[in-house]
Tab-separated table of N, CA and C in Angstrom:
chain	number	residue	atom	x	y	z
Z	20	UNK	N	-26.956	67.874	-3.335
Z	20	UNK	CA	-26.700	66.661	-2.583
Z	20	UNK	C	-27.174	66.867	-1.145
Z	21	UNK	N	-27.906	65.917	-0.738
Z	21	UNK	CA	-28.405	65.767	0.579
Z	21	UNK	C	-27.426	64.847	1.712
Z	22	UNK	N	-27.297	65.388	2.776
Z	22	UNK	CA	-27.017	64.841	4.129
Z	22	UNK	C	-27.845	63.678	4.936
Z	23	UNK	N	-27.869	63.116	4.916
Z	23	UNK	CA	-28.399	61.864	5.921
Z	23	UNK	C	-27.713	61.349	6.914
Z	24	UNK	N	-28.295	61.579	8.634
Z	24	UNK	CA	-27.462	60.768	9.745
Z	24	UNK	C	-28.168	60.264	10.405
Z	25	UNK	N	-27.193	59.393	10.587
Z	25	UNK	CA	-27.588	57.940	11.057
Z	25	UNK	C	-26.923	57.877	12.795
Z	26	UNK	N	-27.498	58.041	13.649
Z	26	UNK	CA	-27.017	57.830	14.910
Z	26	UNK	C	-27.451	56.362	15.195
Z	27	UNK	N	-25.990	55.987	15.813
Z	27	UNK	CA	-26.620	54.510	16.350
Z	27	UNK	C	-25.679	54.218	17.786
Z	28	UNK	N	-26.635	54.007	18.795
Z	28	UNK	CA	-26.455	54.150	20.436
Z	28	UNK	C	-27.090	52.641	20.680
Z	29	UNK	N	-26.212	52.282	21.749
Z	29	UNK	CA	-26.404	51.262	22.512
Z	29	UNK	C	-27.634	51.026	23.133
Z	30	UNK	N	-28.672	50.020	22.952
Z	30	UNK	CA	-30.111	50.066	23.935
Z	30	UNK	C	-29.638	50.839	25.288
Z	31	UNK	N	-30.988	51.057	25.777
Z	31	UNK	CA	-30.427	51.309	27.571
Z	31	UNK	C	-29.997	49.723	29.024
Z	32	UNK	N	-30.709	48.823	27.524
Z	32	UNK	CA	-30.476	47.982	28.865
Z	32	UNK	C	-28.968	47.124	28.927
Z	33	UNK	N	-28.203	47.896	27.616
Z	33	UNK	CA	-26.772	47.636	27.481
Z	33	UNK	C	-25.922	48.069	28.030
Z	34	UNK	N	-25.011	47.149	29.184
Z	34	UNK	CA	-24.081	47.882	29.811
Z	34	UNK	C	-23.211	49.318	28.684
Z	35	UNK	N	-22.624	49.976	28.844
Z	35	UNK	CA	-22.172	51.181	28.235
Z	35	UNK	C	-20.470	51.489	28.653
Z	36	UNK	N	-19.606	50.094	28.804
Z	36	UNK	CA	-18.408	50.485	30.046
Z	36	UNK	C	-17.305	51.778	28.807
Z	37	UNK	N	-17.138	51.801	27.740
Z	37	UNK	CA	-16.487	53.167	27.263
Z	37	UNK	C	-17.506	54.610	28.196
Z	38	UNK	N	-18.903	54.779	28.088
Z	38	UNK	CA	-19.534	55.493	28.799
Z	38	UNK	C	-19.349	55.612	29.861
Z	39	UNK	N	-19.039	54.877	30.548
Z	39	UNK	CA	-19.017	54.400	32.417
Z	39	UNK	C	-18.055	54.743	32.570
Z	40	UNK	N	-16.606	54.818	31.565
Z	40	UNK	CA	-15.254	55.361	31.796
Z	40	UNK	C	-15.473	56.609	32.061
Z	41	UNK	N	-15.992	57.398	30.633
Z	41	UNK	CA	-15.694	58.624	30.593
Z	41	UNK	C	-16.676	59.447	31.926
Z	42	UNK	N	-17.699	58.918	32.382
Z	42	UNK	CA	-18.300	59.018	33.291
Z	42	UNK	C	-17.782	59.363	34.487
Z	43	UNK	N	-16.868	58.022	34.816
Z	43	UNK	CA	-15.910	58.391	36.263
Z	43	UNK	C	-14.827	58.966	35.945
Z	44	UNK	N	-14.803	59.808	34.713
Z	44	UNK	CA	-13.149	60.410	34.300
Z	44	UNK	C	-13.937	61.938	34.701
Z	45	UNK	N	-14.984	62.205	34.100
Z	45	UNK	CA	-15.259	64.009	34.187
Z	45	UNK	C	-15.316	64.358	35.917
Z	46	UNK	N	-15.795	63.511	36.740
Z	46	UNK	CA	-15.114	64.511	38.331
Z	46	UNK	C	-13.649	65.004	38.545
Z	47	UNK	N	-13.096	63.854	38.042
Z	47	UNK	CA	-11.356	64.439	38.493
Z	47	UNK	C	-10.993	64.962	37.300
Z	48	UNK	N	-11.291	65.270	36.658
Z	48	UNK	CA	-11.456	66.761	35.339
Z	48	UNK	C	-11.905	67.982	35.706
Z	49	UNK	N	-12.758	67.872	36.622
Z	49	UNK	CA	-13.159	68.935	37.233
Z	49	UNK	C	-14.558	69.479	36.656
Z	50	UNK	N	-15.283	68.093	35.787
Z	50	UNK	CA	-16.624	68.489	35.461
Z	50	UNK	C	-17.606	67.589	36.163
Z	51	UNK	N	-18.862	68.546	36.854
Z	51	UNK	CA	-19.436	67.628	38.221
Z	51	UNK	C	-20.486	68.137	37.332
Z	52	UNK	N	-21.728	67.206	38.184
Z	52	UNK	CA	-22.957	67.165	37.746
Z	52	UNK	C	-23.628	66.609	36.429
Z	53	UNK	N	-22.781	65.937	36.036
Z	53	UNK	CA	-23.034	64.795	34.724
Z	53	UNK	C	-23.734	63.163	35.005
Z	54	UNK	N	-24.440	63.016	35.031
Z	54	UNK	CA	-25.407	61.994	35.592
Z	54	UNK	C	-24.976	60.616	34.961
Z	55	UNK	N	-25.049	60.777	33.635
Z	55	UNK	CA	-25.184	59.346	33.186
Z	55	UNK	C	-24.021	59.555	31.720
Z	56	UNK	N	-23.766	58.907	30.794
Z	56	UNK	CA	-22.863	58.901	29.726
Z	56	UNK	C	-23.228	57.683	29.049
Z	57	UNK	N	-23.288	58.070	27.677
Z	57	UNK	CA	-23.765	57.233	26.968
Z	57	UNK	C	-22.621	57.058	25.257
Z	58	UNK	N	-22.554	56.363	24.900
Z	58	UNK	CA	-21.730	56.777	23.830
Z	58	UNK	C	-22.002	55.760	22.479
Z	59	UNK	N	-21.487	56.689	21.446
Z	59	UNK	CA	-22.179	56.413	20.384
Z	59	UNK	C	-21.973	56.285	19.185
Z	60	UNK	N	-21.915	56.220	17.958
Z	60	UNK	CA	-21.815	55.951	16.780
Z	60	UNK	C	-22.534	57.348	15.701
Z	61	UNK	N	-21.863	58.162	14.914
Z	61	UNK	CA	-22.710	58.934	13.917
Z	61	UNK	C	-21.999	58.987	12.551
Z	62	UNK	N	-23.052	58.521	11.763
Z	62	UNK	CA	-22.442	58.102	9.954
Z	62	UNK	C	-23.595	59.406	9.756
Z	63	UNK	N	-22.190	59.772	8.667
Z	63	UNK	CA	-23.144	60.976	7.337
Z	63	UNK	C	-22.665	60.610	6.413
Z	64	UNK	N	-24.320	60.172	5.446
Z	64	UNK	CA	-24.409	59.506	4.540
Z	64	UNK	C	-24.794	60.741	3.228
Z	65	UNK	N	-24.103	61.276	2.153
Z	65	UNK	CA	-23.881	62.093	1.409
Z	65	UNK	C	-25.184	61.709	0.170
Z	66	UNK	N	-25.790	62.022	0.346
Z	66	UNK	CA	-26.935	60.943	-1.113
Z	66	UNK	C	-27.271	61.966	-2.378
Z	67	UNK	N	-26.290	61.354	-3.262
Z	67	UNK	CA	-27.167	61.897	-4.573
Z	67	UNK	C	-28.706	62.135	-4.947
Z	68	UNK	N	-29.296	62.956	-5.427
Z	68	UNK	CA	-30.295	63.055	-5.968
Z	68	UNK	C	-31.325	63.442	-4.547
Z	69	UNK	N	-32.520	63.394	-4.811
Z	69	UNK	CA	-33.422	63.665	-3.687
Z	69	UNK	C	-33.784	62.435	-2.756
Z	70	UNK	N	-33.793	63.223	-1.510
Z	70	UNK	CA	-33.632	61.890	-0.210
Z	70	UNK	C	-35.240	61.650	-0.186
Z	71	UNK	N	-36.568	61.043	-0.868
Z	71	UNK	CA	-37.367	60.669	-1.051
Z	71	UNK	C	-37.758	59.452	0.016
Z	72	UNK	N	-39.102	58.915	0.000
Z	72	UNK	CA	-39.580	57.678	0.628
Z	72	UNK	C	-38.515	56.735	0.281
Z	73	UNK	N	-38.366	56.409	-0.712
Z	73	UNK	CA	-37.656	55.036	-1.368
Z	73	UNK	C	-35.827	55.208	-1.207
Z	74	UNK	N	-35.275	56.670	-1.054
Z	74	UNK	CA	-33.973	56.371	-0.411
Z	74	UNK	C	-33.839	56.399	1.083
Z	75	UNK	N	-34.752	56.718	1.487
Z	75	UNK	CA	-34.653	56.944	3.243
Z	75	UNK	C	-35.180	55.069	3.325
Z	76	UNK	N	-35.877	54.533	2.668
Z	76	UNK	CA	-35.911	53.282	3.514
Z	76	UNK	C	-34.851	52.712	2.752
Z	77	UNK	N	-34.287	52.886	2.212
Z	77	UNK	CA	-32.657	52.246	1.639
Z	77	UNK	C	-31.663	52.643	2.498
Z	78	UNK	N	-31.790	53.564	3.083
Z	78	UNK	CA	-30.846	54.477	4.534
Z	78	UNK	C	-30.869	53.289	5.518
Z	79	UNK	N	-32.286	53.358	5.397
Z	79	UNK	CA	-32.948	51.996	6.818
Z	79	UNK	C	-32.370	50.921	6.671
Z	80	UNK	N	-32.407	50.618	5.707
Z	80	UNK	CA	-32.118	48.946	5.439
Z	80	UNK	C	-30.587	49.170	5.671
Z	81	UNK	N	-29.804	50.257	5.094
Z	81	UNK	CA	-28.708	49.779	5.635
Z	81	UNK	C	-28.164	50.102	6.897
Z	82	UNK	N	-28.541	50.802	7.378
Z	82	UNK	CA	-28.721	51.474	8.874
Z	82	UNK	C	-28.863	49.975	9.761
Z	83	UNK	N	-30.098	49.302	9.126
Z	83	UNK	CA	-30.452	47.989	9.980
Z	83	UNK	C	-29.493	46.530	10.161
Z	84	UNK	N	-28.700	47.104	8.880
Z	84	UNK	CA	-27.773	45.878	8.352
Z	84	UNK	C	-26.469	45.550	8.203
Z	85	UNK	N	-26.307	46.972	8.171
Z	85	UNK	CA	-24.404	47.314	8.091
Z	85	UNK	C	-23.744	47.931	9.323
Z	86	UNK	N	-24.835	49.440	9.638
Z	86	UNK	CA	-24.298	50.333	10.388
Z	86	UNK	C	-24.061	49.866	11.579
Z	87	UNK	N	-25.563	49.491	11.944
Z	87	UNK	CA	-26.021	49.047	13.104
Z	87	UNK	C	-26.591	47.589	13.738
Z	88	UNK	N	-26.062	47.095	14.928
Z	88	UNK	CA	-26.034	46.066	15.324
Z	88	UNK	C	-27.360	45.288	16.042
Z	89	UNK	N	-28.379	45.475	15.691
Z	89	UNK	CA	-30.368	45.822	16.151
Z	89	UNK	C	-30.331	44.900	17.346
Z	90	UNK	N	-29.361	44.020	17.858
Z	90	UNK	CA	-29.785	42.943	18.606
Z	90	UNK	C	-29.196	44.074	19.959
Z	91	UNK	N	-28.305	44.975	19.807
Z	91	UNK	CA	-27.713	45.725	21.017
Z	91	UNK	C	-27.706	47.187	20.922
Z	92	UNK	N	-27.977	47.629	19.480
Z	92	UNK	CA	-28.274	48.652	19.119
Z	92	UNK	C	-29.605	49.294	18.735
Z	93	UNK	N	-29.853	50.578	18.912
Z	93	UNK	CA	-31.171	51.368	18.214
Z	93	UNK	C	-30.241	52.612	17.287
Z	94	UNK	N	-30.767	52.836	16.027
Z	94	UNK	CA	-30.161	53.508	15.330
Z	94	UNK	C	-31.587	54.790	14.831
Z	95	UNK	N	-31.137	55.986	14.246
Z	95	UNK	CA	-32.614	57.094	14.138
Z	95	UNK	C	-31.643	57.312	12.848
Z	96	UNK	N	-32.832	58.060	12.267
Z	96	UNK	CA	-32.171	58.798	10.271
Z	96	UNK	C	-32.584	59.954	10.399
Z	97	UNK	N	-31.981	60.889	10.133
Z	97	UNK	CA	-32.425	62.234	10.221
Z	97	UNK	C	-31.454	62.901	8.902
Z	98	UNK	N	-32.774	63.325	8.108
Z	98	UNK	CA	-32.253	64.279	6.811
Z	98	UNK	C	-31.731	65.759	7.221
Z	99	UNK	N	-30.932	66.325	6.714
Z	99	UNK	CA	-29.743	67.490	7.364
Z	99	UNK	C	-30.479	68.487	5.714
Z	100	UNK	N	-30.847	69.114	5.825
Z	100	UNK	CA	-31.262	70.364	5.148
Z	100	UNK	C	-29.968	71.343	4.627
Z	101	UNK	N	-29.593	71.475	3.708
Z	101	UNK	CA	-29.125	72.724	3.500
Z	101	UNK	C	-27.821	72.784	4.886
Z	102	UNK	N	-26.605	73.549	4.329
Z	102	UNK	CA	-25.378	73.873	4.661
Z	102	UNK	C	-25.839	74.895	6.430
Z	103	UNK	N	-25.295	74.356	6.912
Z	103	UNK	CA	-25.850	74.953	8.578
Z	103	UNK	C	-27.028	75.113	9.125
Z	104	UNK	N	-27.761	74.253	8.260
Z	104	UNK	CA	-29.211	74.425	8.178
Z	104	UNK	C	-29.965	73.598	9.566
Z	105	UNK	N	-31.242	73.445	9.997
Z	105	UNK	CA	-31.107	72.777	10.600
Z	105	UNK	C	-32.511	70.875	10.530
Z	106	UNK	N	-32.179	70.712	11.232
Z	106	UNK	CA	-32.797	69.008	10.433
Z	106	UNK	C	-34.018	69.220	10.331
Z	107	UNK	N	-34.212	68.613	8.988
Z	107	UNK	CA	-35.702	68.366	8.892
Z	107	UNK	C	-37.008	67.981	9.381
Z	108	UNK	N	-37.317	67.539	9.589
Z	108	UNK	CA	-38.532	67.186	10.217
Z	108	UNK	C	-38.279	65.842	9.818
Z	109	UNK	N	-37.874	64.869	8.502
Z	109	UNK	CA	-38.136	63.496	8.636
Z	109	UNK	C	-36.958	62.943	9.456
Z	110	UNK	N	-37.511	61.495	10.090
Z	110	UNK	CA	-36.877	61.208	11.276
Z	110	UNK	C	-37.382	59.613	11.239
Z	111	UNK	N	-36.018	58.904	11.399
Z	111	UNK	CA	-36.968	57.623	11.432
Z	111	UNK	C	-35.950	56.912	12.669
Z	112	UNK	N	-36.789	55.791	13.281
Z	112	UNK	CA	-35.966	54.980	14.285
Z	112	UNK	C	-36.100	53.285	14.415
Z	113	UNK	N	-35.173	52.904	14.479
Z	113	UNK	CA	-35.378	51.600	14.443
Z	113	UNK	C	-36.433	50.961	15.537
């Protein structure tokens, strides 16, 4: 069984105010030098059988349709290799 994730983050030209919180929360935490904060969404999608052309654009479609919101969101697919392994090379983005 294969791993599939789906990150899905707010465009940049979307205000981000959960981000903007945690943003002005890390100085009086006592963590400086953090520029910007962004925050985000990550589904792992468990897929039977081999993650091929034809299930990765079934990833997409639902990535485009369920997960993720395309009018405020950009979402990427990235296949997860093997137990601590590290990601594959296929990669897709809305």
């Amino acid at each position: 069984m294969a791993r599939v994730v789906v990150d899905v983050m707010l465009k940049p030209e979307i205000l981000d105010p959960q981000g903007q919180a945690v943003q002005r929360a890390l100085p009086r935490l006592g963590f400086e030098g953090i520029a910007d904060v962004r925050q985000g969404k990550r589904f792992e999608l468990e897929v039977e059988g081999p993650v091929d052309d034809a299930a990765l654009a079934r990833i997409h479609e639902i990535a485009g349709t369920f997960l993720a919101n395309t009018v405020i969101e950009d979402f990427s697919v990235k296949v997860e290799v093997g137990e601590g392994a590290d990601t594959a090379a296929v990669k897709a983005e809305s």
